[in-house]
Structures are given as structure tokens and as C-alpha cells.
């Protein structure tokens, strides 16, 4: 019962709309036509709305009925989803899987795994969010996310279980119009003194923007949450930054960006490690474990 109506009444209403008549709905639902008629009459009486016009040879749906049958479809779909989530929870499946991802993580490797996850657990509510750099770790620690796909700098924290998935190469770059670009054309590495006066475009966590500053070499920092907007400002000539090499290779080749070599660059030459991670004190449920295993099998092979 939902207020003054029942799911069965809504199901009968939708079946009539789908089959075209009371008698056809009765046959589909395995009921006599009189029972179908009585169900609709009760629904109309309780709601005070005429759903069918009975003045003709056979009942036809009124304008209000056509609108309400679509609302009934939404309610029935939501009820079915409710029952599916409840059934999954009874069977040991987590009621929801929340995933947080850092902005530097490539999207392509995740798409296949998430697609298969949805097919394997079609009724699992899945929540996915892109965080500022360091935001995934914060969400794991606050239990706002069950799994993070993220960087863990400078090292994996003791309270986090992490599985290395892949490495991404980073390249310091600047717009061709920026003063620092002249160093590259001269074949000179940029020193700390060269970089410090210029704006550095950095990714940070919007909740705690100054909590971690890895690879900072400039005195002036412009902070960004997402990679796309930072790239816009980079191309606009507002500053320099390190970007995933695969994202800027084409722009370097076209001459829009210039690759910088940095003296004593702390960025690992082998690239930054992307991890799948969760809190040690919060083991993922079946769907979360399935996702971790699938990501590892795809990316570690």
C-alpha cells in the first residue's frame, strides 16, 4: 500500500494501457474481466479521478489516465528496483557501491570494468565521482566511498589497502606563448629559479586545497579540481604544470604546448602509480571485490 493506492492497482492500470483493453489485461494477468474492472473502479473512486471514459462501445483512457499511467510506470520500476536491492542485500551484496576517482586517472581502462560490473550486478546502485587530487583518499577515510582509484602520494598510508594498477607518465608543459617556452627552444632545463616567478597550475582537493603540495616549484599557485579546466588555462598561457603524457602528446606535436625539462625533477621517471584502494578496516562487499579483481586482471596482465 502506498498511501491510498496499491502496487497491484497500478500494475493493472499499466497492463490495460499496454494490452489495449480490460479483457486483454485480464488474460495477461490471469484474472476475470470483472476483477480488472473492479480494481480500476476502486482506484478511480479512491483517487477521485476518471481514468477511463466509458461512454463509448468500450472504455477509452482519459487524458488524466494517460498522464497517470506514465506515473504508474515510474512507481512500478522504482518498486522493482527496491525489491531487487533488498534481495541483493539479503544475499550478502552491498546495498550500494560508491567509487571515487582522482582526476589524473585515465578513464578508458575503467570503462570496460564498470560496464561488466553493471552487467554482472544489474540492480546494484552504483555511485561514481571524480575528486580533486587527494579527494579519493579523504572519501575512503570518511567512509563516503568504498573504493578509490587514485594516486597515493608520497606513499601508501598504513590504514589503506592498495593494489597497483598502472603507471602514467607525466610531462611538464607550457603554452608555446609562455616565457618559459624559450628555455625548451634553447635546450635548457628549467631550474627552481626559472620556475618560481611563474604561476604553476596545480590539482588539489577543494575541501583541503593546501593539505598536500607534491611537485610544487612555483611561489604562485592556481588550484584546479578537474584536469580539463586546468588544460584550458594551460593552453591560455596562464602558467605551467605537469600533465599525463598521453593527454598532451598531440598538443606538443602540433606546437600548441612545449615540453619542459626540469632540473632535479622529483616526478618519478617510471611515472606515477595508480592504485585501486580501500580502507583496511572496511573490506568491500562482493561487487566491490569483483571490481577490484577485474581491474587487476585487466591492467596488471
Tab-separated table of C-alpha atoms in Angstrom:
chain	number	residue	atom	x	y	z
A	1	UNK	CA	0.000	0.000	0.000
A	2	UNK	CA	1.278	3.463	-0.958
A	3	UNK	CA	-0.985	5.964	0.755
A	4	UNK	CA	-4.438	5.195	-0.607
A	5	UNK	CA	-3.357	3.041	-3.557
A	6	UNK	CA	-1.630	-0.289	-4.108
A	7	UNK	CA	1.057	-1.502	-6.469
A	8	UNK	CA	-1.438	-4.076	-7.774
A	9	UNK	CA	-3.821	-1.307	-8.844
A	10	UNK	CA	-1.012	0.443	-10.689
A	11	UNK	CA	0.064	-2.832	-12.287
A	12	UNK	CA	-3.472	-3.439	-13.557
A	13	UNK	CA	-3.672	0.110	-14.934
A	14	UNK	CA	-0.388	-0.251	-16.821
A	15	UNK	CA	-1.361	-3.676	-18.160
A	16	UNK	CA	-4.612	-2.280	-19.576
A	17	UNK	CA	-2.651	0.511	-21.280
A	18	UNK	CA	-0.168	-1.999	-22.712
A	19	UNK	CA	-2.690	-4.590	-23.903
A	20	UNK	CA	-5.388	-2.172	-25.059
A	21	UNK	CA	-8.420	-3.490	-23.161
A	22	UNK	CA	-9.752	-4.729	-19.834
A	23	UNK	CA	-10.289	-8.230	-21.200
A	24	UNK	CA	-6.771	-8.481	-22.646
A	25	UNK	CA	-5.329	-7.270	-19.348
A	26	UNK	CA	-7.349	-9.930	-17.533
A	27	UNK	CA	-5.973	-12.646	-19.789
A	28	UNK	CA	-2.398	-11.445	-19.304
A	29	UNK	CA	-2.767	-11.226	-15.519
A	30	UNK	CA	-4.794	-14.439	-15.221
A	31	UNK	CA	-7.898	-12.724	-13.819
A	32	UNK	CA	-11.511	-12.446	-14.881
A	33	UNK	CA	-12.521	-9.182	-16.543
A	34	UNK	CA	-14.861	-8.271	-13.700
A	35	UNK	CA	-11.927	-8.303	-11.253
A	36	UNK	CA	-9.963	-5.985	-13.546
A	37	UNK	CA	-12.928	-3.627	-13.817
A	38	UNK	CA	-13.434	-3.612	-10.049
A	39	UNK	CA	-9.742	-2.839	-9.419
A	40	UNK	CA	-9.860	0.172	-11.748
A	41	UNK	CA	-13.191	1.369	-10.323
A	42	UNK	CA	-11.734	1.264	-6.822
A	43	UNK	CA	-8.647	3.157	-7.961
A	44	UNK	CA	-10.789	5.838	-9.614
A	45	UNK	CA	-13.085	6.119	-6.600
A	46	UNK	CA	-10.273	6.450	-4.063
A	47	UNK	CA	-8.302	8.945	-6.163
A	48	UNK	CA	-11.349	10.874	-7.339
A	49	UNK	CA	-10.162	10.802	-10.958
A	50	UNK	CA	-11.776	9.230	-14.028
A	51	UNK	CA	-9.102	7.138	-15.708
A	52	UNK	CA	-11.379	5.730	-18.424
A	53	UNK	CA	-14.251	7.160	-20.453
A	54	UNK	CA	-16.994	4.528	-20.508
A	55	UNK	CA	-19.443	6.376	-22.735
A	56	UNK	CA	-18.409	4.546	-25.902
A	57	UNK	CA	-18.541	0.941	-27.068
A	58	UNK	CA	-15.504	0.145	-24.935
A	59	UNK	CA	-13.668	2.114	-22.224
A	60	UNK	CA	-11.026	4.508	-23.525
A	61	UNK	CA	-8.357	6.161	-21.434
A	62	UNK	CA	-8.942	9.773	-20.464
A	63	UNK	CA	-6.264	12.461	-20.719
A	64	UNK	CA	-5.732	12.211	-16.942
A	65	UNK	CA	-5.471	8.434	-17.302
A	66	UNK	CA	-2.766	8.743	-19.959
A	67	UNK	CA	-0.738	11.030	-17.703
A	68	UNK	CA	-1.215	8.884	-14.613
A	69	UNK	CA	-0.344	5.631	-16.370
A	70	UNK	CA	3.130	7.039	-17.058
A	71	UNK	CA	3.448	7.951	-13.388
A	72	UNK	CA	2.362	4.413	-12.536
A	73	UNK	CA	5.151	3.029	-14.747
A	74	UNK	CA	7.745	5.061	-12.834
A	75	UNK	CA	6.391	3.860	-9.486
A	76	UNK	CA	6.446	0.213	-10.590
A	77	UNK	CA	10.009	0.497	-11.896
A	78	UNK	CA	11.110	2.077	-8.607
A	79	UNK	CA	9.334	-0.624	-6.626
A	80	UNK	CA	11.017	-3.346	-8.692
A	81	UNK	CA	14.390	-1.718	-8.120
A	82	UNK	CA	13.637	-1.501	-4.377
A	83	UNK	CA	12.857	-5.206	-4.263
A	84	UNK	CA	15.963	-6.097	-6.286
A	85	UNK	CA	18.257	-4.097	-3.992
A	86	UNK	CA	16.623	-5.649	-0.930
A	87	UNK	CA	17.033	-9.143	-2.403
A	88	UNK	CA	20.697	-8.471	-3.185
A	89	UNK	CA	21.295	-7.203	0.335
A	90	UNK	CA	19.678	-10.330	1.797
A	91	UNK	CA	22.053	-12.378	-0.342
A	92	UNK	CA	25.076	-10.520	1.035
A	93	UNK	CA	25.544	-7.925	-1.723
A	94	UNK	CA	26.401	-4.397	-0.601
A	95	UNK	CA	23.339	-2.105	-0.888
A	96	UNK	CA	25.405	0.474	-2.803
A	97	UNK	CA	28.911	0.719	-4.256
A	98	UNK	CA	30.498	4.176	-4.168
A	99	UNK	CA	33.678	4.727	-6.193
A	100	UNK	CA	35.897	7.812	-6.058
A	101	UNK	CA	38.459	8.538	-8.756
A	102	UNK	CA	41.330	11.032	-8.884
A	103	UNK	CA	41.477	13.430	-11.861
A	104	UNK	CA	44.779	12.064	-13.213
A	105	UNK	CA	43.381	8.548	-13.609
A	106	UNK	CA	42.769	7.638	-17.289
A	107	UNK	CA	39.083	6.935	-17.916
A	108	UNK	CA	39.492	4.379	-20.700
A	109	UNK	CA	40.800	1.467	-18.553
A	110	UNK	CA	37.841	1.828	-16.196
A	111	UNK	CA	35.069	1.833	-18.751
A	112	UNK	CA	35.206	-1.886	-19.614
A	113	UNK	CA	35.313	-2.932	-15.950
A	114	UNK	CA	32.428	-0.688	-14.947
A	115	UNK	CA	30.382	-1.877	-17.925
A	116	UNK	CA	30.890	-5.505	-16.938
A	117	UNK	CA	30.154	-4.684	-13.305
A	118	UNK	CA	26.766	-3.247	-14.325
A	119	UNK	CA	26.002	-6.378	-16.331
A	120	UNK	CA	27.097	-8.701	-13.530
A	121	UNK	CA	25.153	-6.808	-10.860
A	122	UNK	CA	22.425	-5.015	-12.861
A	123	UNK	CA	20.437	-3.890	-9.823
A	124	UNK	CA	23.366	-2.648	-7.746
A	125	UNK	CA	23.149	1.116	-7.094
A	126	UNK	CA	26.487	2.476	-8.310
A	127	UNK	CA	27.772	5.941	-7.477
A	128	UNK	CA	30.826	7.335	-9.252
A	129	UNK	CA	32.548	10.651	-8.626
A	130	UNK	CA	35.713	12.374	-9.785
A	131	UNK	CA	37.543	14.028	-6.912
A	132	UNK	CA	40.250	16.633	-6.662
A	133	UNK	CA	43.739	15.240	-6.191
A	134	UNK	CA	43.744	13.589	-2.761
A	135	UNK	CA	39.967	13.690	-2.531
A	136	UNK	CA	39.575	9.953	-3.098
A	137	UNK	CA	41.733	9.178	-0.060
A	138	UNK	CA	39.708	11.616	2.022
A	139	UNK	CA	36.463	9.966	0.943
A	140	UNK	CA	37.822	6.494	1.729
A	141	UNK	CA	38.833	7.546	5.220
A	142	UNK	CA	35.455	9.164	5.913
A	143	UNK	CA	33.607	6.061	4.609
A	144	UNK	CA	31.998	8.208	1.911
A	145	UNK	CA	33.431	5.825	-0.716
A	146	UNK	CA	34.138	2.100	-0.623
A	147	UNK	CA	36.778	2.046	-3.381
A	148	UNK	CA	39.163	4.696	-4.637
A	149	UNK	CA	41.007	4.671	-7.964
A	150	UNK	CA	43.727	7.097	-7.088
A	151	UNK	CA	47.280	8.234	-6.542
A	152	UNK	CA	48.689	7.746	-3.044
A	153	UNK	CA	51.479	10.234	-2.519
A	154	UNK	CA	54.134	10.156	-1.225
A	155	UNK	CA	53.425	6.542	-0.141
A	156	UNK	CA	50.538	4.185	0.607
A	157	UNK	CA	49.151	5.050	4.084
A	158	UNK	CA	49.109	2.286	6.675
A	159	UNK	CA	45.327	2.395	7.028
A	160	UNK	CA	44.776	1.846	3.293
A	161	UNK	CA	44.932	-1.427	1.328
A	162	UNK	CA	46.136	-0.586	-2.175
A	163	UNK	CA	46.680	-2.570	-5.359
A	164	UNK	CA	48.839	-1.021	-8.112
A	165	UNK	CA	47.007	-0.968	-11.432
A	166	UNK	CA	49.079	1.048	-13.891
A	167	UNK	CA	51.577	3.857	-14.229
A	168	UNK	CA	51.047	7.138	-16.047
A	169	UNK	CA	53.958	9.132	-17.472
A	170	UNK	CA	53.951	12.814	-16.575
A	171	UNK	CA	55.358	15.641	-18.681
A	172	UNK	CA	55.965	19.239	-17.617
A	173	UNK	CA	54.477	21.526	-20.273
A	174	UNK	CA	53.765	25.158	-21.004
A	175	UNK	CA	51.969	27.017	-23.784
A	176	UNK	CA	54.151	27.998	-26.744
A	177	UNK	CA	53.404	31.662	-25.975
A	178	UNK	CA	54.602	31.440	-22.347
A	179	UNK	CA	58.017	32.903	-21.390
A	180	UNK	CA	59.203	29.514	-20.095
A	181	UNK	CA	58.837	28.043	-23.583
A	182	UNK	CA	62.054	29.816	-24.626
A	183	UNK	CA	64.036	27.529	-22.290
A	184	UNK	CA	62.880	24.493	-24.250
A	185	UNK	CA	63.793	26.052	-27.581
A	186	UNK	CA	67.270	26.737	-26.172
A	187	UNK	CA	67.552	23.157	-24.928
A	188	UNK	CA	67.978	24.324	-21.326
A	189	UNK	CA	66.368	22.583	-18.330
A	190	UNK	CA	64.254	24.848	-16.125
A	191	UNK	CA	65.719	25.460	-12.698
A	192	UNK	CA	63.894	26.247	-9.480
A	193	UNK	CA	64.822	29.910	-10.013
A	194	UNK	CA	63.330	29.794	-13.524
A	195	UNK	CA	60.038	28.290	-12.370
A	196	UNK	CA	59.435	30.149	-9.136
A	197	UNK	CA	58.244	33.506	-10.575
A	198	UNK	CA	55.652	31.893	-12.844
A	199	UNK	CA	52.203	30.581	-11.997
A	200	UNK	CA	52.030	26.810	-11.510
A	201	UNK	CA	48.679	25.230	-12.314
A	202	UNK	CA	48.150	22.517	-9.699
A	203	UNK	CA	45.454	19.959	-8.991
A	204	UNK	CA	44.188	19.945	-5.426
A	205	UNK	CA	41.409	18.752	-3.162
A	206	UNK	CA	38.739	21.511	-2.923
A	207	UNK	CA	37.932	20.539	0.662
A	208	UNK	CA	41.553	20.805	1.822
A	209	UNK	CA	43.366	22.614	-1.023
A	210	UNK	CA	46.611	23.157	0.869
A	211	UNK	CA	46.822	19.799	2.621
A	212	UNK	CA	49.340	18.265	0.218
A	213	UNK	CA	51.632	20.009	-2.266
A	214	UNK	CA	53.624	17.477	-4.277
A	215	UNK	CA	55.913	18.695	-7.027
A	216	UNK	CA	55.308	22.373	-6.282
A	217	UNK	CA	58.111	24.562	-7.606
A	218	UNK	CA	56.467	27.980	-8.018
A	219	UNK	CA	55.629	30.625	-5.469
A	220	UNK	CA	52.321	31.389	-7.187
A	221	UNK	CA	49.790	28.562	-7.377
A	222	UNK	CA	46.475	28.420	-9.206
A	223	UNK	CA	44.487	25.454	-7.957
A	224	UNK	CA	42.143	23.285	-10.015
A	225	UNK	CA	39.903	20.326	-9.278
A	226	UNK	CA	39.472	18.941	-12.790
A	227	UNK	CA	42.005	18.222	-15.466
A	228	UNK	CA	40.016	19.690	-18.343
A	229	UNK	CA	39.757	23.214	-16.949
A	230	UNK	CA	43.420	23.181	-15.993
A	231	UNK	CA	44.263	22.248	-19.586
A	232	UNK	CA	42.207	25.220	-20.812
A	233	UNK	CA	44.211	27.605	-18.650
A	234	UNK	CA	47.444	25.898	-19.633
A	235	UNK	CA	46.682	26.429	-23.324
A	236	UNK	CA	45.690	30.005	-22.494
A	237	UNK	CA	49.258	30.672	-21.378
A	238	UNK	CA	48.493	31.365	-17.713
A	239	UNK	CA	51.122	29.030	-16.280
A	240	UNK	CA	52.915	25.694	-16.431
A	241	UNK	CA	52.162	22.270	-14.982
A	242	UNK	CA	52.789	18.552	-15.281
A	243	UNK	CA	50.233	16.672	-17.373
A	244	UNK	CA	49.747	12.991	-18.247
A	245	UNK	CA	51.908	12.477	-21.309
A	246	UNK	CA	49.186	10.699	-23.291
A	247	UNK	CA	46.920	13.745	-22.976
A	248	UNK	CA	49.428	16.311	-24.210
A	249	UNK	CA	51.446	14.367	-26.792
A	250	UNK	CA	49.265	15.606	-29.647
A	251	UNK	CA	49.348	19.200	-28.414
A	252	UNK	CA	53.147	19.073	-28.170
A	253	UNK	CA	53.352	17.666	-31.690
A	254	UNK	CA	51.079	20.437	-33.002
A	255	UNK	CA	53.155	23.121	-31.302
A	256	UNK	CA	50.369	24.340	-29.001
A	257	UNK	CA	52.335	23.146	-25.980
A	258	UNK	CA	56.066	22.927	-25.340
A	259	UNK	CA	57.649	20.182	-23.237
A	260	UNK	CA	59.763	21.451	-20.337
A	261	UNK	CA	62.724	19.636	-18.848
A	262	UNK	CA	63.066	20.417	-15.136
A	263	UNK	CA	66.342	20.249	-13.308
A	264	UNK	CA	66.187	17.703	-10.453
A	265	UNK	CA	62.545	16.970	-11.259
A	266	UNK	CA	61.060	14.952	-8.346
A	267	UNK	CA	58.485	13.271	-10.610
A	268	UNK	CA	59.362	9.542	-10.827
A	269	UNK	CA	60.843	8.705	-14.216
A	270	UNK	CA	58.831	5.485	-14.301
A	271	UNK	CA	55.626	7.505	-13.870
A	272	UNK	CA	53.023	7.832	-11.144
A	273	UNK	CA	51.313	4.703	-9.842
A	274	UNK	CA	47.531	4.491	-9.973
A	275	UNK	CA	46.056	2.283	-7.255
A	276	UNK	CA	42.732	0.643	-6.530
A	277	UNK	CA	42.333	1.187	-2.802
A	278	UNK	CA	40.042	0.739	0.175
A	279	UNK	CA	40.265	1.161	3.937
A	280	UNK	CA	41.812	-1.843	5.652
A	281	UNK	CA	39.015	-1.694	8.211
A	282	UNK	CA	36.315	-1.736	5.532
A	283	UNK	CA	36.552	-4.737	3.246
A	284	UNK	CA	34.492	-4.277	0.056
A	285	UNK	CA	31.447	-6.456	-0.481
A	286	UNK	CA	31.018	-8.951	-3.331
A	287	UNK	CA	30.547	-6.319	-6.049
A	288	UNK	CA	33.476	-4.272	-4.819
A	289	UNK	CA	35.720	-7.328	-4.717
A	290	UNK	CA	34.553	-8.280	-8.211
A	291	UNK	CA	35.508	-4.823	-9.486
A	292	UNK	CA	38.937	-4.949	-7.828
A	293	UNK	CA	39.655	-8.388	-9.296
A	294	UNK	CA	38.501	-7.319	-12.751
A	295	UNK	CA	40.608	-4.152	-12.734
A	296	UNK	CA	43.683	-6.092	-11.597
A	297	UNK	CA	43.180	-8.772	-14.238
A	298	UNK	CA	42.785	-6.176	-16.988
A	299	UNK	CA	45.573	-3.803	-16.015
A	300	UNK	CA	48.214	-5.952	-14.344
A	301	UNK	CA	48.489	-8.507	-17.145
